Amino acid sequence: MSAAGWLGCAAVWLAAWALVELIVWRAPRRGVAGRAAAVAVPLIFGATVLLLWEAIVRGLGVPAVILPPPSAVAARLAASPGMLLADFVQTMKGLAAGYVLGCGGGFLAALAIDRVPFLQRGLLPLGTLVSALPVVGVAPIMVMWFGFDWPSKAAVVAAMTVFPMLVNCNAGLGATSALDRDLMSTYAAPYGVTLRKLRLPAALPFVFNGLKICTTLALIGAIVAEFFGTPIVGMGFRINAEVGRMNIDTVWATIAVAAVSGSLLYGLVAAVERRATFWHPSFRGRRD
């Protein structure tokens, strides 16, 4: 690329920077304009990064097997929608089942620990041990136990998500103040009523924090698990197979699908959190 081309890239970067600064400091914080500004800033930043990526790769003549330009990745996305969709569906099977099992199991375990102090001393250290298990060691074992299809991936995802959910729920159940608990005691409220009307509502921000953390962990677990055995479909299988064939544009296209999927899952849980905890002081503090 000529010197004028590099100067043009620098000018585009500085212009995008100035535009983002202008939107951040001058756009209103509330209303439709505020929401539009919140969406525009990451879009401008992301588009600028992609433009510079394209310019640097083409300008420096970087081989496609090292780093393909975004246009090649986009072309692969447009040329292979059926293959990428089949990989996405296969990975989502294991992810969804494992996410429900892991998060549900963590939530129920937190309730059991809260009710039975004996479990707090025995189950929490065991959960720590489970969370420290390396996924690359657990995945082949799960494949031997549950086969090559999605159940083995669901087992890996469940093992990765159960402990973060357990810790967050356990912390949330202990988030009420002594004054609140004493008030419920003066009403002679049984454990179930106290749990339903005081402790679970207070624990909701912690529960949603656990759910949001587990979305990304579940996606990573499902993809890594597919490296160790899958019926020739799935995002992890595709990355593993196409790296061996040097089809790096397909690898990046699969990575892009995985990144967008993870972001959408995180955003879905965040949207549900916004609806469920709008009344909580922590949410009101963020909104103000």
Tab-separated table of N, CA and C in Angstrom, residues 207-288:
chain	number	residue	atom	x	y	z
A	207	VAL	N	-28.350	-14.070	40.824
A	207	VAL	CA	-28.756	-15.174	39.954
A	207	VAL	C	-28.509	-14.806	38.491
A	208	PHE	N	-28.879	-13.593	38.115
A	208	PHE	CA	-28.684	-13.194	36.719
A	208	PHE	C	-27.207	-12.995	36.400
A	209	ASN	N	-26.430	-12.564	37.380
A	209	ASN	CA	-24.983	-12.508	37.143
A	209	ASN	C	-24.444	-13.895	36.818
A	210	GLY	N	-24.888	-14.890	37.586
A	210	GLY	CA	-24.461	-16.255	37.306
A	210	GLY	C	-24.908	-16.735	35.940
A	211	LEU	N	-26.149	-16.406	35.573
A	211	LEU	CA	-26.654	-16.824	34.259
A	211	LEU	C	-25.856	-16.172	33.123
A	212	LYS	N	-25.495	-14.898	33.289
A	212	LYS	CA	-24.739	-14.202	32.241
A	212	LYS	C	-23.325	-14.777	32.120
A	213	ILE	N	-22.700	-15.048	33.250
A	213	ILE	CA	-21.354	-15.648	33.199
A	213	ILE	C	-21.414	-17.011	32.522
A	214	CYS	N	-22.467	-17.763	32.821
A	214	CYS	CA	-22.566	-19.128	32.289
A	214	CYS	C	-22.850	-19.164	30.792
A	215	THR	N	-23.405	-18.082	30.217
A	215	THR	CA	-23.664	-18.109	28.765
A	215	THR	C	-22.362	-18.263	27.985
A	216	THR	N	-21.353	-17.468	28.355
A	216	THR	CA	-20.076	-17.555	27.634
A	216	THR	C	-19.340	-18.846	27.981
A	217	LEU	N	-19.404	-19.248	29.257
A	217	LEU	CA	-18.750	-20.500	29.636
A	217	LEU	C	-19.370	-21.686	28.898
A	218	ALA	N	-20.688	-21.669	28.756
A	218	ALA	CA	-21.375	-22.777	28.088
A	218	ALA	C	-20.965	-22.862	26.621
A	219	LEU	N	-20.844	-21.701	25.964
A	219	LEU	CA	-20.448	-21.712	24.550
A	219	LEU	C	-19.023	-22.239	24.398
A	220	ILE	N	-18.131	-21.778	25.260
A	220	ILE	CA	-16.749	-22.264	25.199
A	220	ILE	C	-16.701	-23.764	25.454
A	221	GLY	N	-17.433	-24.223	26.468
A	221	GLY	CA	-17.425	-25.646	26.798
A	221	GLY	C	-17.961	-26.511	25.667
A	222	ALA	N	-19.060	-26.063	25.038
A	222	ALA	CA	-19.655	-26.851	23.955
A	222	ALA	C	-18.708	-26.948	22.762
A	223	ILE	N	-18.050	-25.834	22.412
A	223	ILE	CA	-17.142	-25.843	21.252
A	223	ILE	C	-15.900	-26.678	21.540
A	224	VAL	N	-15.319	-26.508	22.732
A	224	VAL	CA	-14.120	-27.291	23.064
A	224	VAL	C	-14.454	-28.779	23.125
A	225	ALA	N	-15.623	-29.120	23.659
A	225	ALA	CA	-16.004	-30.533	23.760
A	225	ALA	C	-16.110	-31.179	22.384
A	226	GLU	N	-16.514	-30.385	21.374
A	226	GLU	CA	-16.640	-30.953	20.027
A	226	GLU	C	-15.287	-31.251	19.386
A	227	PHE	N	-14.226	-30.724	19.955
A	227	PHE	CA	-12.894	-31.081	19.445
A	227	PHE	C	-12.591	-32.563	19.671
A	228	PHE	N	-13.258	-33.163	20.656
A	228	PHE	CA	-12.892	-34.522	21.060
A	228	PHE	C	-13.869	-35.577	20.555
A	229	GLY	N	-14.779	-35.188	19.676
A	229	GLY	CA	-15.677	-36.183	19.108
A	229	GLY	C	-17.051	-35.621	18.871
A	230	THR	N	-17.485	-35.654	17.611
A	230	THR	CA	-18.817	-35.169	17.256
A	230	THR	C	-19.174	-35.781	15.912
A	231	PRO	N	-20.462	-35.936	15.610
A	231	PRO	CA	-20.850	-36.551	14.333
A	231	PRO	C	-20.640	-35.608	13.146
A	232	ILE	N	-19.382	-35.298	12.824
A	232	ILE	CA	-18.924	-34.469	11.685
A	232	ILE	C	-19.776	-33.226	11.453
A	233	VAL	N	-20.240	-32.626	12.523
A	233	VAL	CA	-20.953	-31.360	12.433
A	233	VAL	C	-20.848	-30.681	13.791
A	234	GLY	N	-20.887	-29.357	13.783
A	234	GLY	CA	-20.716	-28.610	15.028
A	234	GLY	C	-19.598	-27.598	14.862
A	235	MET	N	-19.684	-26.491	15.591
A	235	MET	CA	-18.704	-25.419	15.423
A	235	MET	C	-17.309	-25.862	15.855
A	236	GLY	N	-17.204	-26.621	16.933
A	236	GLY	CA	-15.896	-27.109	17.361
A	236	GLY	C	-15.290	-28.063	16.357
A	237	PHE	N	-16.102	-28.977	15.820
A	237	PHE	CA	-15.611	-29.888	14.778
A	237	PHE	C	-15.159	-29.104	13.552
A	238	ARG	N	-15.939	-28.096	13.158
A	238	ARG	CA	-15.608	-27.337	11.940
A	238	ARG	C	-14.275	-26.616	12.106
A	239	ILE	N	-14.065	-25.979	13.262
A	239	ILE	CA	-12.801	-25.271	13.487
A	239	ILE	C	-11.634	-26.257	13.442
A	240	ASN	N	-11.804	-27.383	14.121
A	240	ASN	CA	-10.729	-28.378	14.181
A	240	ASN	C	-10.411	-28.946	12.798
A	241	ALA	N	-11.468	-29.239	12.024
A	241	ALA	CA	-11.261	-29.859	10.713
A	241	ALA	C	-10.696	-28.867	9.703
A	242	GLU	N	-11.229	-27.645	9.693
A	242	GLU	CA	-10.801	-26.681	8.669
A	242	GLU	C	-9.409	-26.118	8.946
A	243	VAL	N	-8.971	-26.095	10.187
A	243	VAL	CA	-7.583	-25.705	10.466
A	243	VAL	C	-6.631	-26.700	9.814
A	244	GLY	N	-6.964	-28.002	9.914
A	244	GLY	CA	-6.125	-29.018	9.280
A	244	GLY	C	-6.098	-28.895	7.770
A	245	ARG	N	-7.193	-28.399	7.164
A	245	ARG	CA	-7.244	-28.229	5.700
A	245	ARG	C	-6.736	-26.849	5.256
A	246	MET	N	-6.310	-26.021	6.203
A	246	MET	CA	-5.812	-24.665	5.921
A	246	MET	C	-6.895	-23.745	5.368
A	247	ASN	N	-8.157	-24.055	5.616
A	247	ASN	CA	-9.261	-23.169	5.209
A	247	ASN	C	-9.532	-22.172	6.341
A	248	ILE	N	-8.638	-21.211	6.481
A	248	ILE	CA	-8.701	-20.326	7.636
A	248	ILE	C	-9.894	-19.370	7.549
A	249	ASP	N	-10.322	-19.064	6.299
A	249	ASP	CA	-11.501	-18.191	6.186
A	249	ASP	C	-12.740	-18.869	6.763
A	250	THR	N	-12.851	-20.194	6.582
A	250	THR	CA	-13.972	-20.933	7.180
A	250	THR	C	-13.849	-20.959	8.697
A	251	VAL	N	-12.629	-21.083	9.193
A	251	VAL	CA	-12.422	-21.059	10.646
A	251	VAL	C	-12.875	-19.724	11.223
A	252	TRP	N	-12.463	-18.618	10.569
A	252	TRP	CA	-12.870	-17.299	11.057
A	252	TRP	C	-14.375	-17.087	10.912
A	253	ALA	N	-14.970	-17.637	9.861
A	253	ALA	CA	-16.424	-17.522	9.704
A	253	ALA	C	-17.141	-18.253	10.843
A	254	THR	N	-16.629	-19.428	11.220
A	254	THR	CA	-17.230	-20.159	12.341
A	254	THR	C	-17.033	-19.410	13.649
A	255	ILE	N	-15.835	-18.817	13.810
A	255	ILE	CA	-15.583	-18.019	15.014
A	255	ILE	C	-16.545	-16.826	15.080
A	256	ALA	N	-16.799	-16.207	13.936
A	256	ALA	CA	-17.727	-15.074	13.904
A	256	ALA	C	-19.132	-15.508	14.305
A	257	VAL	N	-19.571	-16.671	13.789
A	257	VAL	CA	-20.900	-17.175	14.176
A	257	VAL	C	-20.947	-17.455	15.678
A	258	ALA	N	-19.870	-18.035	16.216
A	258	ALA	CA	-19.836	-18.333	17.649
A	258	ALA	C	-19.858	-17.042	18.469
A	259	ALA	N	-19.094	-16.028	18.031
A	259	ALA	CA	-19.048	-14.771	18.780
A	259	ALA	C	-20.407	-14.080	18.785
A	260	VAL	N	-21.054	-14.063	17.611
A	260	VAL	CA	-22.374	-13.429	17.539
A	260	VAL	C	-23.385	-14.218	18.380
A	261	SER	N	-23.303	-15.548	18.339
A	261	SER	CA	-24.223	-16.381	19.128
A	261	SER	C	-24.041	-16.111	20.614
A	262	GLY	N	-22.777	-16.061	21.065
A	262	GLY	CA	-22.531	-15.798	22.477
A	262	GLY	C	-23.023	-14.428	22.902
A	263	SER	N	-22.815	-13.434	22.046
A	263	SER	CA	-23.276	-12.079	22.370
A	263	SER	C	-24.798	-12.022	22.450
A	264	LEU	N	-25.468	-12.712	21.520
A	264	LEU	CA	-26.936	-12.715	21.547
A	264	LEU	C	-27.469	-13.430	22.786
A	265	LEU	N	-26.835	-14.534	23.167
A	265	LEU	CA	-27.268	-15.237	24.375
A	265	LEU	C	-27.094	-14.353	25.604
A	266	TYR	N	-25.935	-13.692	25.676
A	266	TYR	CA	-25.683	-12.784	26.805
A	266	TYR	C	-26.719	-11.643	26.818
A	267	GLY	N	-26.971	-11.089	25.637
A	267	GLY	CA	-27.938	-10.004	25.553
A	267	GLY	C	-29.348	-10.439	25.917
A	268	LEU	N	-29.704	-11.687	25.547
A	268	LEU	CA	-31.030	-12.192	25.898
A	268	LEU	C	-31.193	-12.294	27.412
A	269	VAL	N	-30.162	-12.839	28.081
A	269	VAL	CA	-30.236	-12.949	29.547
A	269	VAL	C	-30.248	-11.556	30.182
A	270	ALA	N	-29.454	-10.620	29.641
A	270	ALA	CA	-29.438	-9.252	30.179
A	270	ALA	C	-30.791	-8.570	29.997
A	271	ALA	N	-31.469	-8.850	28.869
A	271	ALA	CA	-32.787	-8.254	28.650
A	271	ALA	C	-33.804	-8.806	29.643
A	272	VAL	N	-33.736	-10.111	29.897
A	272	VAL	CA	-34.643	-10.699	30.896
A	272	VAL	C	-34.331	-10.133	32.282
A	273	GLU	N	-33.050	-9.942	32.585
A	273	GLU	CA	-32.669	-9.350	33.872
A	273	GLU	C	-33.253	-7.955	34.024
A	274	ARG	N	-33.178	-7.175	32.931
A	274	ARG	CA	-33.711	-5.815	32.979
A	274	ARG	C	-35.205	-5.824	33.305
A	275	ARG	N	-35.921	-6.799	32.728
A	275	ARG	CA	-37.354	-6.897	32.994
A	275	ARG	C	-37.643	-7.379	34.405
A	276	ALA	N	-36.814	-8.309	34.906
A	276	ALA	CA	-37.119	-8.963	36.182
A	276	ALA	C	-36.637	-8.175	37.384
A	277	THR	N	-35.629	-7.318	37.222
A	277	THR	CA	-35.052	-6.639	38.386
A	277	THR	C	-35.124	-5.121	38.268
A	278	PHE	N	-36.100	-4.616	37.499
A	278	PHE	CA	-36.212	-3.163	37.314
A	278	PHE	C	-36.462	-2.438	38.623
A	279	TRP	N	-37.026	-3.150	39.600
A	279	TRP	CA	-37.364	-2.541	40.874
A	279	TRP	C	-36.197	-2.553	41.870
A	280	HIS	N	-35.166	-3.350	41.569
A	280	HIS	CA	-34.092	-3.546	42.542
A	280	HIS	C	-33.212	-2.291	42.643
A	281	PRO	N	-32.752	-1.934	43.866
A	281	PRO	CA	-31.907	-0.729	44.000
A	281	PRO	C	-30.666	-0.764	43.123
A	282	SER	N	-30.080	-1.927	42.888
A	282	SER	CA	-28.877	-1.996	42.062
A	282	SER	C	-29.189	-1.589	40.626
A	283	PHE	N	-30.350	-1.987	40.107
A	283	PHE	CA	-30.730	-1.609	38.742
A	283	PHE	C	-31.083	-0.138	38.669
A	284	ARG	N	-31.786	0.379	39.680
A	284	ARG	CA	-32.128	1.804	39.681
A	284	ARG	C	-30.873	2.651	39.724
A	285	GLY	N	-29.848	2.168	40.443
A	285	GLY	CA	-28.588	2.902	40.496
A	285	GLY	C	-27.919	2.976	39.150
A	286	ARG	N	-27.955	1.864	38.371
A	286	ARG	CA	-27.362	1.887	37.045
A	286	ARG	C	-28.131	2.796	36.106
A	287	ARG	N	-29.489	2.784	36.269
A	287	ARG	CA	-30.320	3.591	35.372
A	287	ARG	C	-30.142	5.066	35.634
A	288	ASP	N	-29.975	5.462	36.945
A	288	ASP	CA	-29.807	6.872	37.276
A	288	ASP	C	-28.401	7.356	36.873
